[in-house]
PDB file of C-alpha atoms (C1' of nucleotides) in Angstrom:
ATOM      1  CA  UNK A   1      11.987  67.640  -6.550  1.00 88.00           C
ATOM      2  CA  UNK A   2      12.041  64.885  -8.691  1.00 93.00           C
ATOM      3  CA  UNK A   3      10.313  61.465  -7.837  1.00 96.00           C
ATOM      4  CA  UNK A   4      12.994  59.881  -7.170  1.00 96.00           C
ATOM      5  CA  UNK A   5      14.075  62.261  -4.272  1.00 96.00           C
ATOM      6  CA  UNK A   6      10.755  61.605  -2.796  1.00 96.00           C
ATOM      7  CA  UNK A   7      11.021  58.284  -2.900  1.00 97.00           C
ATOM      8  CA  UNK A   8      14.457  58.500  -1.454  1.00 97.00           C
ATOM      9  CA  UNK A   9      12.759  60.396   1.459  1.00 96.00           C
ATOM     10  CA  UNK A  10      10.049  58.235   1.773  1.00 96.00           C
ATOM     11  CA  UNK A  11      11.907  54.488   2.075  1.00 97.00           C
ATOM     12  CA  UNK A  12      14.247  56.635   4.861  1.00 96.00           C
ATOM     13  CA  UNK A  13      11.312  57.544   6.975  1.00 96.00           C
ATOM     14  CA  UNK A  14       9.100  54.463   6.791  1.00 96.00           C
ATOM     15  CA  UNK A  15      12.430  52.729   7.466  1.00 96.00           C
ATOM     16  CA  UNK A  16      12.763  54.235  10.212  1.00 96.00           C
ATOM     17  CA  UNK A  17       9.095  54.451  11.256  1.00 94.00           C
ATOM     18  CA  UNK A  18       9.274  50.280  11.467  1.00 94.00           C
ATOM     19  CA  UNK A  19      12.651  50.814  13.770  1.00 95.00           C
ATOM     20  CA  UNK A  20      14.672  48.879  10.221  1.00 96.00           C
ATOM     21  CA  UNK A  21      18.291  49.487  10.064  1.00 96.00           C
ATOM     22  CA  UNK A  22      19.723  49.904   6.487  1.00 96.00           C
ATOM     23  CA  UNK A  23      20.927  46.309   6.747  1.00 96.00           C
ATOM     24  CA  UNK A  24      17.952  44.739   8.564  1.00 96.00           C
ATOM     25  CA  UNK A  25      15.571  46.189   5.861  1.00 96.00           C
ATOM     26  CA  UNK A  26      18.370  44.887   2.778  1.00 95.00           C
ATOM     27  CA  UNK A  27      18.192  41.652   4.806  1.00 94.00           C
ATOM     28  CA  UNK A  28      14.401  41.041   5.056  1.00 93.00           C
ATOM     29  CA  UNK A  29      13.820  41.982   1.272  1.00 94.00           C
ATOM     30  CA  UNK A  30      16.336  39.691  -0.042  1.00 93.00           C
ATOM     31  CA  UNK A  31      18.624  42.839  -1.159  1.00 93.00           C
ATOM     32  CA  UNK A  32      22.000  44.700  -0.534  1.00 95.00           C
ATOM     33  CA  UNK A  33      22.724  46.783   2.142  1.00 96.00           C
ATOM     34  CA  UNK A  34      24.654  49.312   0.451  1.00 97.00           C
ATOM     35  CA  UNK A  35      22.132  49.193  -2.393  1.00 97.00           C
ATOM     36  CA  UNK A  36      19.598  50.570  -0.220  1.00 98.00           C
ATOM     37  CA  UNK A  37      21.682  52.680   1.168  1.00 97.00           C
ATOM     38  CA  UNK A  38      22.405  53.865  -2.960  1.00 97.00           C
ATOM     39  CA  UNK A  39      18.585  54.339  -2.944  1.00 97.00           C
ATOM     40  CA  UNK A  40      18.239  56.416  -0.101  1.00 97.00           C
ATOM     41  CA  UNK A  41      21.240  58.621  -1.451  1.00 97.00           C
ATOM     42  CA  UNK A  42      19.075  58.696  -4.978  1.00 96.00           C
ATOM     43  CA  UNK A  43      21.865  57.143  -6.723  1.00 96.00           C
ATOM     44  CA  UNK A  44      19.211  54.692  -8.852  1.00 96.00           C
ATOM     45  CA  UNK A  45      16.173  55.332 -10.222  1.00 96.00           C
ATOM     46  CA  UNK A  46      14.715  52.151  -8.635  1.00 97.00           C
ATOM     47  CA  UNK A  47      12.222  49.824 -10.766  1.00 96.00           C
ATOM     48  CA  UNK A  48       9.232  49.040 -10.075  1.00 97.00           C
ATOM     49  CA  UNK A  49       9.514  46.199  -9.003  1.00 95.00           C
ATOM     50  CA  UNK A  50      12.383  46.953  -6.261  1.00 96.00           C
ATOM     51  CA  UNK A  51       9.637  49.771  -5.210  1.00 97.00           C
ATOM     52  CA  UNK A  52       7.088  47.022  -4.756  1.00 96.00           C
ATOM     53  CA  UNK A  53       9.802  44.462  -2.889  1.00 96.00           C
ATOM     54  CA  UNK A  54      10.620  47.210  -0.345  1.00 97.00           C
ATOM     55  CA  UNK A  55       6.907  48.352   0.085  1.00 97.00           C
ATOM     56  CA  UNK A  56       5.575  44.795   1.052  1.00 95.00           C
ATOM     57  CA  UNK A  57       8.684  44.884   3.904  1.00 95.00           C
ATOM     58  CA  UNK A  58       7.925  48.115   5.134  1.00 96.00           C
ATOM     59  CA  UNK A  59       4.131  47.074   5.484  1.00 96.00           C
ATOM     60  CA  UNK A  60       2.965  50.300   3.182  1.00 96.00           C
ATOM     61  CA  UNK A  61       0.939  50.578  -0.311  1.00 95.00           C
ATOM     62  CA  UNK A  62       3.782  50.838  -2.682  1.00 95.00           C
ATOM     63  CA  UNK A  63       2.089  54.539  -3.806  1.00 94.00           C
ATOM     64  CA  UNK A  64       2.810  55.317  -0.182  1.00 94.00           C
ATOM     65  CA  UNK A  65       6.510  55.759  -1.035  1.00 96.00           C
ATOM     66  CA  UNK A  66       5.837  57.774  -3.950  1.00 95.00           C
ATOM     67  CA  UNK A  67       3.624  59.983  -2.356  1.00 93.00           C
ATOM     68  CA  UNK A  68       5.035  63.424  -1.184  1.00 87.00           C
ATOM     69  CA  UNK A  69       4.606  63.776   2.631  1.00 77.00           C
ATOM     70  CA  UNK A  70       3.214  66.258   4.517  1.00 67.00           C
ATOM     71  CA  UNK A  71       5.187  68.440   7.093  1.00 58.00           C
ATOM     72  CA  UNK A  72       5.257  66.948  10.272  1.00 50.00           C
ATOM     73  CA  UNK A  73       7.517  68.956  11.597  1.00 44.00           C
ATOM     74  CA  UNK A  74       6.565  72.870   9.556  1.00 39.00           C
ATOM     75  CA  UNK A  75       8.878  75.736  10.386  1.00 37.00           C
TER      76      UNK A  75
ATOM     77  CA  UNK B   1      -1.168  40.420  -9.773  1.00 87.00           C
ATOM     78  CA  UNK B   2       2.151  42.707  -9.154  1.00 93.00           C
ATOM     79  CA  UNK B   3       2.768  46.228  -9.484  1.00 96.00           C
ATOM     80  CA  UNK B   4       4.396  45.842 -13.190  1.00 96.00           C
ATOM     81  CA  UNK B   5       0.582  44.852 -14.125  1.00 96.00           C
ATOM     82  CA  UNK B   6      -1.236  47.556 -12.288  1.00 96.00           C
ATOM     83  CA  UNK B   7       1.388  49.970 -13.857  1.00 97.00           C
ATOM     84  CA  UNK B   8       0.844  48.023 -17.506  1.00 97.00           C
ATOM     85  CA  UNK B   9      -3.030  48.474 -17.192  1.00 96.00           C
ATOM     86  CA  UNK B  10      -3.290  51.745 -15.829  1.00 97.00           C
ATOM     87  CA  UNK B  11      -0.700  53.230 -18.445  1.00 97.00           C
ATOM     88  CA  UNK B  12      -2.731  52.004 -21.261  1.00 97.00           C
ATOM     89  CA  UNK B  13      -5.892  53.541 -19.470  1.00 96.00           C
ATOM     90  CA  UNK B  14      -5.112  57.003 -18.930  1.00 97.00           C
ATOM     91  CA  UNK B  15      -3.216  57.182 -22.466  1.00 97.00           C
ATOM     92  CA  UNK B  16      -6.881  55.964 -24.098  1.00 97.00           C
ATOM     93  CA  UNK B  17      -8.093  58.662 -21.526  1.00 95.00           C
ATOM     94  CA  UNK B  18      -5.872  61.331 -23.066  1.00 95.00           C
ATOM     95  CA  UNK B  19      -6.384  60.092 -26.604  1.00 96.00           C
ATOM     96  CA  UNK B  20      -2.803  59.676 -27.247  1.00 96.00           C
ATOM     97  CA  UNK B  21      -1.598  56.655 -29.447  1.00 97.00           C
ATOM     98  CA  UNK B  22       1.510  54.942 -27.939  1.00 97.00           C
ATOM     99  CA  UNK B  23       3.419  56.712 -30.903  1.00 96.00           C
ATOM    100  CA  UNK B  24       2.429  59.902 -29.469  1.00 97.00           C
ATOM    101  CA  UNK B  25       3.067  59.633 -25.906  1.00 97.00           C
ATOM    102  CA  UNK B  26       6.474  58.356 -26.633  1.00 97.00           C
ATOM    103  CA  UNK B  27       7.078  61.493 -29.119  1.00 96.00           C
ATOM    104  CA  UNK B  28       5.579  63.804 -26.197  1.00 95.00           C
ATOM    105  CA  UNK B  29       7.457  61.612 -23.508  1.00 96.00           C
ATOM    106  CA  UNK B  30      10.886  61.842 -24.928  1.00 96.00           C
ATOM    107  CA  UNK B  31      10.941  58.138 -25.189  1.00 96.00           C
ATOM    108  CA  UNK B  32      11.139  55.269 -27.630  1.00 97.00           C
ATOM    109  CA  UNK B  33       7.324  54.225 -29.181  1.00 96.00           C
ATOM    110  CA  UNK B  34       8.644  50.088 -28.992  1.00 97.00           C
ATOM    111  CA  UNK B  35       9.520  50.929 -24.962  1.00 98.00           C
ATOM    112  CA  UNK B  36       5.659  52.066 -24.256  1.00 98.00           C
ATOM    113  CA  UNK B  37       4.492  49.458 -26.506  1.00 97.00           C
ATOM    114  CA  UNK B  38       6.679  46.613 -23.925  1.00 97.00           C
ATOM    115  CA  UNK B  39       5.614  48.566 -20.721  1.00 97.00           C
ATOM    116  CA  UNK B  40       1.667  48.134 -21.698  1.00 97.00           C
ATOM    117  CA  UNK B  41       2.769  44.391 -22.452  1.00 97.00           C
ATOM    118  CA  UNK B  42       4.200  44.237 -19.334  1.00 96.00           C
ATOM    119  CA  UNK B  43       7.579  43.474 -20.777  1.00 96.00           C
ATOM    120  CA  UNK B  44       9.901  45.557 -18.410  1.00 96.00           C
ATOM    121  CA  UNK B  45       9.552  46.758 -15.017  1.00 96.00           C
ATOM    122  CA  UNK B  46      10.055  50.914 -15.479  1.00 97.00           C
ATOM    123  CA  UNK B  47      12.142  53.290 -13.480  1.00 97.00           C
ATOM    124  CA  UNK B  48      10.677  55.579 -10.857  1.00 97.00           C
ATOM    125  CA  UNK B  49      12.121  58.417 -13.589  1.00 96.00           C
ATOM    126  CA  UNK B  50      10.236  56.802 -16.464  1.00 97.00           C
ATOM    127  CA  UNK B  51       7.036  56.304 -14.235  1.00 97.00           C
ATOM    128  CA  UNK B  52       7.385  60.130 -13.246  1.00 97.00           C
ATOM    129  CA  UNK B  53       7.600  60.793 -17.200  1.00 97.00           C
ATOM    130  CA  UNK B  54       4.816  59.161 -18.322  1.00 97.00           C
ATOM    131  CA  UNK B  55       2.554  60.853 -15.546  1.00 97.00           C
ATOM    132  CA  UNK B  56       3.342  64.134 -16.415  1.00 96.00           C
ATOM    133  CA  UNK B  57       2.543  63.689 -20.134  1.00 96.00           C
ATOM    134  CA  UNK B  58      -0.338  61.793 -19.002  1.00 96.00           C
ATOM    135  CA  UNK B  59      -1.125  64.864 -16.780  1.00 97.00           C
ATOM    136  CA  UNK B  60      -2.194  62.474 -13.532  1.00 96.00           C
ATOM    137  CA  UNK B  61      -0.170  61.689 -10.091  1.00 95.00           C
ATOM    138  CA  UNK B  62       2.552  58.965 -10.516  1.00 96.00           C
ATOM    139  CA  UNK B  63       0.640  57.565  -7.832  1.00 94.00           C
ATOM    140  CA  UNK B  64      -2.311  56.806 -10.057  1.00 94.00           C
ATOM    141  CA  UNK B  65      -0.476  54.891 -12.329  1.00 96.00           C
ATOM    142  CA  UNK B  66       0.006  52.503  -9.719  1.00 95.00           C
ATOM    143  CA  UNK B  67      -3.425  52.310  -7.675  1.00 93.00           C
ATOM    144  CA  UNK B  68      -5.476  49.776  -8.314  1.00 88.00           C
ATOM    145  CA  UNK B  69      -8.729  51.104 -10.399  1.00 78.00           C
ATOM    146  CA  UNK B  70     -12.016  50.468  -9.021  1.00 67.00           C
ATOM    147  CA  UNK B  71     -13.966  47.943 -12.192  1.00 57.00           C
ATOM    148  CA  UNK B  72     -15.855  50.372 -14.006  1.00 50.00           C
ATOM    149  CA  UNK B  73     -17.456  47.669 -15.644  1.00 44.00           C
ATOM    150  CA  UNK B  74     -17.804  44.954 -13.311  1.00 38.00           C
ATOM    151  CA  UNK B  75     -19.316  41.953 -14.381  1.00 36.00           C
TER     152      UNK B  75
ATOM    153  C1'  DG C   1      25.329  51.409  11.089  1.00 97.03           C
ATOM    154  C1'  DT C   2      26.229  53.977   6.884  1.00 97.03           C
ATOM    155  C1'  DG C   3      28.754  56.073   2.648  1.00 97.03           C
ATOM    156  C1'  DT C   4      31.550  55.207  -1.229  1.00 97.03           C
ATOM    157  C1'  DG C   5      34.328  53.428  -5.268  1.00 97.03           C
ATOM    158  C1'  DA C   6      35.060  49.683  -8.209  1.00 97.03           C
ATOM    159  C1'  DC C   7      33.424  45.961 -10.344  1.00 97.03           C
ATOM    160  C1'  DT C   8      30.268  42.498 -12.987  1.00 97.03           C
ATOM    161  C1'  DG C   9      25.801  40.570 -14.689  1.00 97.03           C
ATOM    162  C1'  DA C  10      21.164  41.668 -15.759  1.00 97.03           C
ATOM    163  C1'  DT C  11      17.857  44.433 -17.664  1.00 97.03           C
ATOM    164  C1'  DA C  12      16.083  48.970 -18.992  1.00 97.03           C
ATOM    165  C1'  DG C  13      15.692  51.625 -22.933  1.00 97.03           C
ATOM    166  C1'  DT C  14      16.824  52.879 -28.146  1.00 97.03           C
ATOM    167  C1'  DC C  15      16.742  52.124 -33.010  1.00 97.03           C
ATOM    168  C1'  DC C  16      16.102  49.278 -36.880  1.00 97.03           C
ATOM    169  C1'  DG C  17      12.787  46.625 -39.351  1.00 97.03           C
ATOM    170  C1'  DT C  18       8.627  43.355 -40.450  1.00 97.03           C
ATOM    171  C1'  DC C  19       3.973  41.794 -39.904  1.00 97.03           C
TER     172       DC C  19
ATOM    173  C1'  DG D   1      -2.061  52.150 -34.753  1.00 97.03           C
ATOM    174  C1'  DG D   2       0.161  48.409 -32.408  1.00 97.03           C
ATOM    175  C1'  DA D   3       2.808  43.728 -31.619  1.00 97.03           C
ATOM    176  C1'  DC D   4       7.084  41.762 -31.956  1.00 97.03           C
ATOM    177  C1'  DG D   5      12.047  40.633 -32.911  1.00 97.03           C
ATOM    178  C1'  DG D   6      17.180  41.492 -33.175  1.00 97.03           C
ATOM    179  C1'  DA D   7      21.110  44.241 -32.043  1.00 97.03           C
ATOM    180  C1'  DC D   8      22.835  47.670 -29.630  1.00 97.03           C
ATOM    181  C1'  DT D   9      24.055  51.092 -25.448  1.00 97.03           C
ATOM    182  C1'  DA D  10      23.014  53.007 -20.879  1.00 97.03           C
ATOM    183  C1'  DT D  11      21.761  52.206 -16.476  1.00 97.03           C
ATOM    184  C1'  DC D  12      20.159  49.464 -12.762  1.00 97.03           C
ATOM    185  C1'  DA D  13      20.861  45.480  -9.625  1.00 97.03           C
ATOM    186  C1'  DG D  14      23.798  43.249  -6.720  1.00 97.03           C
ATOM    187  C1'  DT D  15      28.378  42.266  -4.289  1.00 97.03           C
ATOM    188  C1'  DC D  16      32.824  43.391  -2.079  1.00 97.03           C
ATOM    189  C1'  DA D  17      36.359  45.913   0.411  1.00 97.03           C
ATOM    190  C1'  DC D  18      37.346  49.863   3.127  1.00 97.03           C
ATOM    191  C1'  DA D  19      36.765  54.088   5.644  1.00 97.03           C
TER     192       DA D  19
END
DNA sequence: GTGTGACTGATAGTCCGTC
DNA sequence: GGACGGACTATCAGTCACA
């Protein structure tokens, strides 16, 4: 699992967690809808400073989306 | 004061920390000396995959290279 | 509402050298 | 040991059309 999987995990679920759609999210941080969708597919390694962009919309510390998650749901 | 600066700072920090020289983290990193040199000048934003590098070498959480650090020597 | 391929421009990242 | 520049290649960043 590299970090760019959990990343890709991470901007999913806090997308969701703030009710976003793919294209609402692209919309408020000023970027493509399918490149988010790339991201959450972990086609790019993202940059920093996309990372930061996306954190500030999602209303989470940008290590937030780096940071593996815990099992919410354990077999 | 954006991410790319935290990220800057801290990677020159925990290198000192390690006693590496930017020469030899690149060598151990599997990446160019110039690019770590730019990244502690705050020259580039990095990829999540060079961020994740640099940790493990560094032998701390990717998250730590982007948290804020507490002034150890505060005025 | 999302995945995907194709495309272009920008920048990440390498390799050379000098100071 | 590190800053900095130039030239180069790889990959990201960003857009579009279509399923």
């Amino acid at each position: 699992m590299t970090l760019r999987d959990i990343f890709a995990v991470n901007l999913r679920r806090y997308r969701y967690l703030q009710g976003f759609s793919q294209e609402e999210l692209a919309h408020r941080a000023g970027i493509d809808r399918t490149y988010i969708s790339a991201l959450e597919r972990r086609v790019y390694a993202a940059s920093i400073d996309v990372i930061e962009r996306l954190a500030n919309e999602l209303s989470v510390d940008p290590k937030e989306l780096l940071s593996r998650q815990k099992n919410t749901s354990k077999k």
